[in-house]
Short mmCIF file of N, CA and C in Angstrom, two decimals:
data_model
loop_
_atom_site.label_atom_id
_atom_site.label_comp_id
_atom_site.label_asym_id
_atom_site.label_seq_id
_atom_site.Cartn_x
_atom_site.Cartn_y
_atom_site.Cartn_z
N MET A 258 0.85 -1.17 0.00
CA MET A 258 0.00 0.00 0.00
C MET A 258 0.90 1.23 0.00
N ALA A 259 0.63 2.16 -0.82
CA ALA A 259 1.45 3.37 -0.93
C ALA A 259 0.86 4.46 -0.06
N ASP A 260 1.72 5.33 0.43
CA ASP A 260 1.30 6.45 1.26
C ASP A 260 1.02 7.65 0.37
N GLU A 261 -0.02 8.41 0.67
CA GLU A 261 -0.39 9.55 -0.15
C GLU A 261 -0.16 10.88 0.56
N ARG A 262 0.69 10.94 1.54
CA ARG A 262 0.97 12.17 2.27
C ARG A 262 1.83 13.10 1.42
N PRO A 263 1.86 14.39 1.78
CA PRO A 263 2.70 15.33 1.01
C PRO A 263 4.15 14.85 0.96
N ILE A 264 4.68 14.79 -0.24
CA ILE A 264 6.02 14.25 -0.45
C ILE A 264 7.07 15.03 0.34
N GLU A 265 6.96 16.35 0.33
CA GLU A 265 7.96 17.16 1.04
C GLU A 265 8.01 16.83 2.53
N ASP A 266 6.84 16.61 3.13
CA ASP A 266 6.80 16.27 4.56
C ASP A 266 7.49 14.94 4.84
N ILE A 267 7.24 13.97 4.00
CA ILE A 267 7.85 12.66 4.20
C ILE A 267 9.35 12.74 3.97
N LEU A 268 9.77 13.44 2.92
CA LEU A 268 11.21 13.59 2.66
C LEU A 268 11.90 14.30 3.81
N ASP A 269 11.27 15.34 4.36
CA ASP A 269 11.85 16.04 5.50
C ASP A 269 11.99 15.11 6.69
N THR A 270 10.98 14.30 6.91
CA THR A 270 11.00 13.38 8.06
C THR A 270 12.08 12.33 7.92
N ILE A 271 12.11 11.64 6.79
CA ILE A 271 13.11 10.58 6.64
C ILE A 271 14.49 11.14 6.31
N GLY A 272 14.55 12.43 6.01
CA GLY A 272 15.83 13.08 5.78
C GLY A 272 16.52 13.50 7.06
N ASP A 273 15.82 13.45 8.17
CA ASP A 273 16.37 13.85 9.46
C ASP A 273 17.26 12.73 10.01
N ASP A 274 18.52 13.05 10.30
CA ASP A 274 19.47 12.03 10.80
C ASP A 274 18.97 11.32 12.03
N HIS A 275 18.44 12.07 13.00
CA HIS A 275 18.00 11.45 14.25
C HIS A 275 16.76 10.58 14.02
N ALA A 276 15.89 10.99 13.12
CA ALA A 276 14.71 10.16 12.81
C ALA A 276 15.16 8.83 12.20
N ARG A 277 16.15 8.88 11.34
CA ARG A 277 16.67 7.64 10.76
C ARG A 277 17.35 6.78 11.81
N ASP A 278 18.04 7.41 12.78
CA ASP A 278 18.65 6.66 13.87
C ASP A 278 17.59 5.94 14.70
N VAL A 279 16.48 6.63 14.95
CA VAL A 279 15.38 6.02 15.70
C VAL A 279 14.81 4.85 14.92
N LEU A 280 14.56 5.05 13.63
CA LEU A 280 14.03 3.96 12.80
C LEU A 280 14.97 2.76 12.78
N ALA A 281 16.27 3.02 12.70
CA ALA A 281 17.24 1.93 12.70
C ALA A 281 17.19 1.17 14.03
N ALA A 282 17.01 1.89 15.12
CA ALA A 282 17.00 1.25 16.45
C ALA A 282 15.78 0.36 16.65
N ILE A 283 14.68 0.65 15.97
CA ILE A 283 13.47 -0.15 16.15
C ILE A 283 13.17 -1.04 14.94
N SER A 284 14.09 -1.12 14.02
CA SER A 284 13.83 -1.88 12.80
C SER A 284 13.75 -3.39 13.04
N GLU A 285 14.47 -3.90 13.99
CA GLU A 285 14.48 -5.35 14.24
C GLU A 285 13.45 -5.80 15.28
N GLU A 286 13.22 -4.94 16.27
CA GLU A 286 12.29 -5.32 17.34
C GLU A 286 11.76 -4.06 18.03
N PRO A 287 10.55 -4.14 18.59
CA PRO A 287 10.02 -2.99 19.33
C PRO A 287 10.91 -2.67 20.53
N ARG A 288 11.04 -1.38 20.81
CA ARG A 288 11.88 -0.95 21.94
C ARG A 288 11.21 0.20 22.68
N ALA A 289 11.50 0.28 23.96
CA ALA A 289 11.08 1.41 24.78
C ALA A 289 11.93 2.62 24.39
N ALA A 290 11.43 3.81 24.67
CA ALA A 290 12.15 5.03 24.31
C ALA A 290 13.55 5.06 24.92
N SER A 291 13.67 4.60 26.15
CA SER A 291 14.99 4.59 26.79
C SER A 291 15.95 3.65 26.06
N GLU A 292 15.45 2.53 25.57
CA GLU A 292 16.28 1.60 24.81
C GLU A 292 16.69 2.20 23.46
N VAL A 293 15.76 2.93 22.84
CA VAL A 293 16.06 3.61 21.58
C VAL A 293 17.14 4.66 21.81
N ALA A 294 16.99 5.43 22.89
CA ALA A 294 17.97 6.47 23.20
C ALA A 294 19.36 5.87 23.37
N GLU A 295 19.43 4.75 24.07
CA GLU A 295 20.73 4.10 24.29
C GLU A 295 21.29 3.54 22.98
N ALA A 296 20.47 2.86 22.21
CA ALA A 296 20.92 2.25 20.96
C ALA A 296 21.35 3.29 19.94
N ALA A 297 20.63 4.42 19.90
CA ALA A 297 20.92 5.45 18.90
C ALA A 297 21.85 6.54 19.42
N ASP A 298 22.23 6.44 20.69
CA ASP A 298 23.09 7.44 21.32
C ASP A 298 22.48 8.84 21.20
N LEU A 299 21.20 8.93 21.59
CA LEU A 299 20.46 10.19 21.56
C LEU A 299 19.87 10.46 22.94
N SER A 300 19.57 11.72 23.20
CA SER A 300 18.91 12.05 24.47
C SER A 300 17.46 11.58 24.41
N LEU A 301 16.88 11.32 25.57
CA LEU A 301 15.49 10.87 25.63
C LEU A 301 14.53 11.91 25.03
N PRO A 302 14.69 13.22 25.32
CA PRO A 302 13.79 14.19 24.68
C PRO A 302 13.90 14.17 23.15
N THR A 303 15.11 13.99 22.63
CA THR A 303 15.28 13.91 21.18
C THR A 303 14.55 12.70 20.61
N VAL A 304 14.67 11.58 21.30
CA VAL A 304 13.98 10.36 20.85
C VAL A 304 12.47 10.59 20.83
N TYR A 305 11.92 11.15 21.91
CA TYR A 305 10.47 11.38 21.94
C TYR A 305 10.02 12.35 20.85
N ARG A 306 10.79 13.39 20.57
CA ARG A 306 10.42 14.33 19.50
C ARG A 306 10.41 13.62 18.15
N ARG A 307 11.42 12.80 17.88
CA ARG A 307 11.48 12.10 16.61
C ARG A 307 10.40 11.04 16.51
N ILE A 308 10.10 10.37 17.59
CA ILE A 308 9.02 9.38 17.57
C ILE A 308 7.69 10.06 17.22
N GLU A 309 7.43 11.21 17.82
CA GLU A 309 6.19 11.93 17.51
C GLU A 309 6.15 12.34 16.04
N MET A 310 7.27 12.80 15.52
CA MET A 310 7.35 13.20 14.12
C MET A 310 7.10 11.99 13.22
N LEU A 311 7.68 10.86 13.55
CA LEU A 311 7.50 9.64 12.76
C LEU A 311 6.08 9.10 12.88
N LYS A 312 5.49 9.23 14.06
CA LYS A 312 4.10 8.79 14.24
C LYS A 312 3.14 9.61 13.41
N GLU A 313 3.42 10.90 13.24
CA GLU A 313 2.56 11.76 12.41
C GLU A 313 2.44 11.24 10.99
N HIS A 314 3.45 10.56 10.51
CA HIS A 314 3.45 10.00 9.15
C HIS A 314 3.20 8.50 9.17
N ASP A 315 2.76 7.98 10.29
CA ASP A 315 2.46 6.54 10.44
C ASP A 315 3.65 5.65 10.13
N LEU A 316 4.85 6.15 10.38
CA LEU A 316 6.05 5.35 10.17
C LEU A 316 6.42 4.55 11.41
N VAL A 317 5.88 4.97 12.56
CA VAL A 317 6.13 4.31 13.84
C VAL A 317 4.80 4.18 14.57
N VAL A 318 4.63 3.07 15.25
CA VAL A 318 3.45 2.87 16.10
C VAL A 318 3.91 2.51 17.50
N ALA A 319 3.06 2.82 18.45
CA ALA A 319 3.34 2.50 19.86
C ALA A 319 2.43 1.36 20.30
N GLU A 320 2.99 0.50 21.12
CA GLU A 320 2.22 -0.58 21.74
C GLU A 320 2.51 -0.53 23.24
N THR A 321 1.55 -0.94 24.02
CA THR A 321 1.74 -0.96 25.46
C THR A 321 2.33 -2.30 25.87
N ALA A 322 3.38 -2.23 26.66
CA ALA A 322 4.02 -3.43 27.21
C ALA A 322 3.84 -3.40 28.72
N VAL A 323 3.89 -4.56 29.33
CA VAL A 323 3.75 -4.68 30.78
C VAL A 323 5.03 -5.26 31.35
N ALA A 324 5.62 -4.53 32.29
CA ALA A 324 6.85 -4.99 32.94
C ALA A 324 6.52 -6.10 33.94
N ASP A 325 7.54 -6.79 34.38
CA ASP A 325 7.35 -7.87 35.36
C ASP A 325 6.69 -7.38 36.62
N ASP A 326 6.93 -6.10 36.99
CA ASP A 326 6.35 -5.56 38.21
C ASP A 326 4.92 -5.04 38.00
N GLY A 327 4.39 -5.19 36.78
CA GLY A 327 3.03 -4.76 36.50
C GLY A 327 2.90 -3.36 35.92
N ASN A 328 3.99 -2.60 35.91
CA ASN A 328 3.95 -1.25 35.31
C ASN A 328 3.80 -1.35 33.80
N HIS A 329 3.09 -0.37 33.25
CA HIS A 329 2.88 -0.30 31.80
C HIS A 329 3.81 0.75 31.20
N TYR A 330 4.28 0.48 29.99
CA TYR A 330 5.11 1.45 29.28
C TYR A 330 4.93 1.21 27.78
N ASP A 331 5.27 2.21 26.99
CA ASP A 331 5.15 2.09 25.53
C ASP A 331 6.43 1.55 24.92
N VAL A 332 6.26 0.71 23.94
CA VAL A 332 7.36 0.29 23.08
C VAL A 332 6.99 0.75 21.67
N PHE A 333 8.00 1.06 20.90
CA PHE A 333 7.78 1.62 19.58
C PHE A 333 8.34 0.68 18.52
N LYS A 334 7.60 0.57 17.42
CA LYS A 334 8.07 -0.29 16.34
C LYS A 334 7.80 0.36 15.00
N SER A 335 8.58 -0.04 14.03
CA SER A 335 8.44 0.45 12.67
C SER A 335 7.11 -0.03 12.10
N ASN A 336 6.47 0.82 11.31
CA ASN A 336 5.17 0.49 10.75
C ASN A 336 5.23 0.39 9.22
N PHE A 337 6.37 0.03 8.69
CA PHE A 337 6.47 -0.13 7.25
C PHE A 337 7.56 -1.14 6.91
N ASP A 338 7.42 -1.72 5.73
CA ASP A 338 8.39 -2.71 5.27
C ASP A 338 9.48 -2.08 4.42
N GLY A 339 9.14 -1.04 3.69
CA GLY A 339 10.13 -0.44 2.81
C GLY A 339 9.67 0.90 2.27
N THR A 340 10.62 1.64 1.76
CA THR A 340 10.36 2.94 1.16
C THR A 340 11.11 3.01 -0.16
N VAL A 341 10.43 3.53 -1.17
CA VAL A 341 11.06 3.73 -2.46
C VAL A 341 10.89 5.20 -2.81
N ILE A 342 12.00 5.85 -3.13
CA ILE A 342 11.98 7.25 -3.54
C ILE A 342 12.57 7.31 -4.95
N ARG A 343 11.78 7.84 -5.87
CA ARG A 343 12.23 7.97 -7.26
C ARG A 343 12.08 9.41 -7.72
N LEU A 344 12.98 9.82 -8.58
CA LEU A 344 12.88 11.13 -9.21
C LEU A 344 12.55 10.90 -10.68
N ARG A 345 11.36 11.38 -11.07
CA ARG A 345 10.92 11.24 -12.45
C ARG A 345 10.47 12.60 -12.96
N ASP A 346 10.98 12.98 -14.09
CA ASP A 346 10.58 14.25 -14.70
C ASP A 346 10.60 15.40 -13.70
N ASP A 347 11.67 15.49 -12.93
CA ASP A 347 11.86 16.55 -11.93
C ASP A 347 10.83 16.52 -10.80
N GLU A 348 10.18 15.40 -10.59
CA GLU A 348 9.24 15.25 -9.47
C GLU A 348 9.62 14.01 -8.68
N TYR A 349 9.49 14.11 -7.36
CA TYR A 349 9.74 12.96 -6.51
C TYR A 349 8.50 12.10 -6.40
N ASP A 350 8.72 10.80 -6.40
CA ASP A 350 7.66 9.83 -6.16
C ASP A 350 8.09 9.02 -4.95
N VAL A 351 7.36 9.14 -3.86
CA VAL A 351 7.70 8.45 -2.62
C VAL A 351 6.61 7.43 -2.33
N ARG A 352 7.01 6.19 -2.17
CA ARG A 352 6.06 5.13 -1.81
C ARG A 352 6.55 4.46 -0.54
N ILE A 353 5.63 4.34 0.39
CA ILE A 353 5.93 3.68 1.66
C ILE A 353 5.06 2.44 1.73
N TYR A 354 5.70 1.31 1.84
CA TYR A 354 4.98 0.04 1.87
C TYR A 354 4.79 -0.39 3.31
N ARG A 355 3.53 -0.47 3.71
CA ARG A 355 3.16 -0.76 5.09
C ARG A 355 3.19 -2.24 5.39
N LYS A 356 3.40 -2.54 6.66
CA LYS A 356 3.31 -3.91 7.13
C LYS A 356 1.84 -4.28 7.21
N GLU A 357 1.52 -5.46 6.77
CA GLU A 357 0.15 -5.96 6.87
C GLU A 357 0.21 -7.35 7.48
N ASN A 358 -0.84 -7.70 8.19
CA ASN A 358 -0.88 -9.06 8.70
C ASN A 358 -1.40 -9.98 7.59
N ILE A 359 -1.29 -11.27 7.77
CA ILE A 359 -1.63 -12.24 6.74
C ILE A 359 -3.08 -12.12 6.26
N PRO A 360 -4.08 -12.03 7.15
CA PRO A 360 -5.45 -11.89 6.64
C PRO A 360 -5.64 -10.63 5.79
N ASP A 361 -5.00 -9.51 6.19
CA ASP A 361 -5.11 -8.29 5.40
C ASP A 361 -4.46 -8.46 4.03
N ARG A 362 -3.31 -9.12 3.99
CA ARG A 362 -2.64 -9.36 2.71
C ARG A 362 -3.51 -10.21 1.81
N PHE A 363 -4.12 -11.26 2.37
CA PHE A 363 -4.97 -12.14 1.58
C PHE A 363 -6.16 -11.35 1.03
N SER A 364 -6.78 -10.52 1.87
CA SER A 364 -7.91 -9.70 1.43
C SER A 364 -7.51 -8.76 0.31
N SER A 365 -6.36 -8.10 0.46
CA SER A 365 -5.88 -7.18 -0.56
C SER A 365 -5.62 -7.92 -1.87
N LEU A 366 -4.98 -9.07 -1.77
CA LEU A 366 -4.70 -9.86 -2.96
C LEU A 366 -6.00 -10.30 -3.63
N TRP A 367 -6.94 -10.76 -2.84
CA TRP A 367 -8.22 -11.22 -3.37
C TRP A 367 -8.95 -10.05 -4.07
N ASP A 368 -8.94 -8.88 -3.44
CA ASP A 368 -9.58 -7.70 -4.04
C ASP A 368 -8.94 -7.35 -5.38
N GLU A 369 -7.62 -7.42 -5.44
CA GLU A 369 -6.92 -7.09 -6.69
C GLU A 369 -7.22 -8.12 -7.78
N LEU A 370 -7.28 -9.38 -7.38
CA LEU A 370 -7.57 -10.42 -8.37
C LEU A 370 -9.02 -10.39 -8.86
N SER A 371 -9.91 -9.88 -8.02
CA SER A 371 -11.33 -9.83 -8.36
C SER A 371 -11.66 -8.71 -9.34
N ARG A 372 -10.77 -7.76 -9.52
CA ARG A 372 -11.05 -6.63 -10.41
C ARG A 372 -11.06 -7.01 -11.86
#
């Protein structure tokens, strides 16, 4: 599924070094903000600002985790499989391919085949 958000906004977001560091830190597994800060060598406020920026473009999602002591906290994970940026005829084409679960993929495939 491609994203239809303003191209300049997406390019600005993924063009930010710290935003890319955050994405790299959560690319393999969901992490708490403190874990992201440590992995990316960023301050916690910087991590939270970048997470909010990435969430605005649906590039990151938060899930609630429960610690052994019963406390709740957010973990953040990447919400896309890949990004393709192309320059055609002096215009950028940005496509963000979202993660889908198996039933959603099957439905999408079925809908496309039914056309």
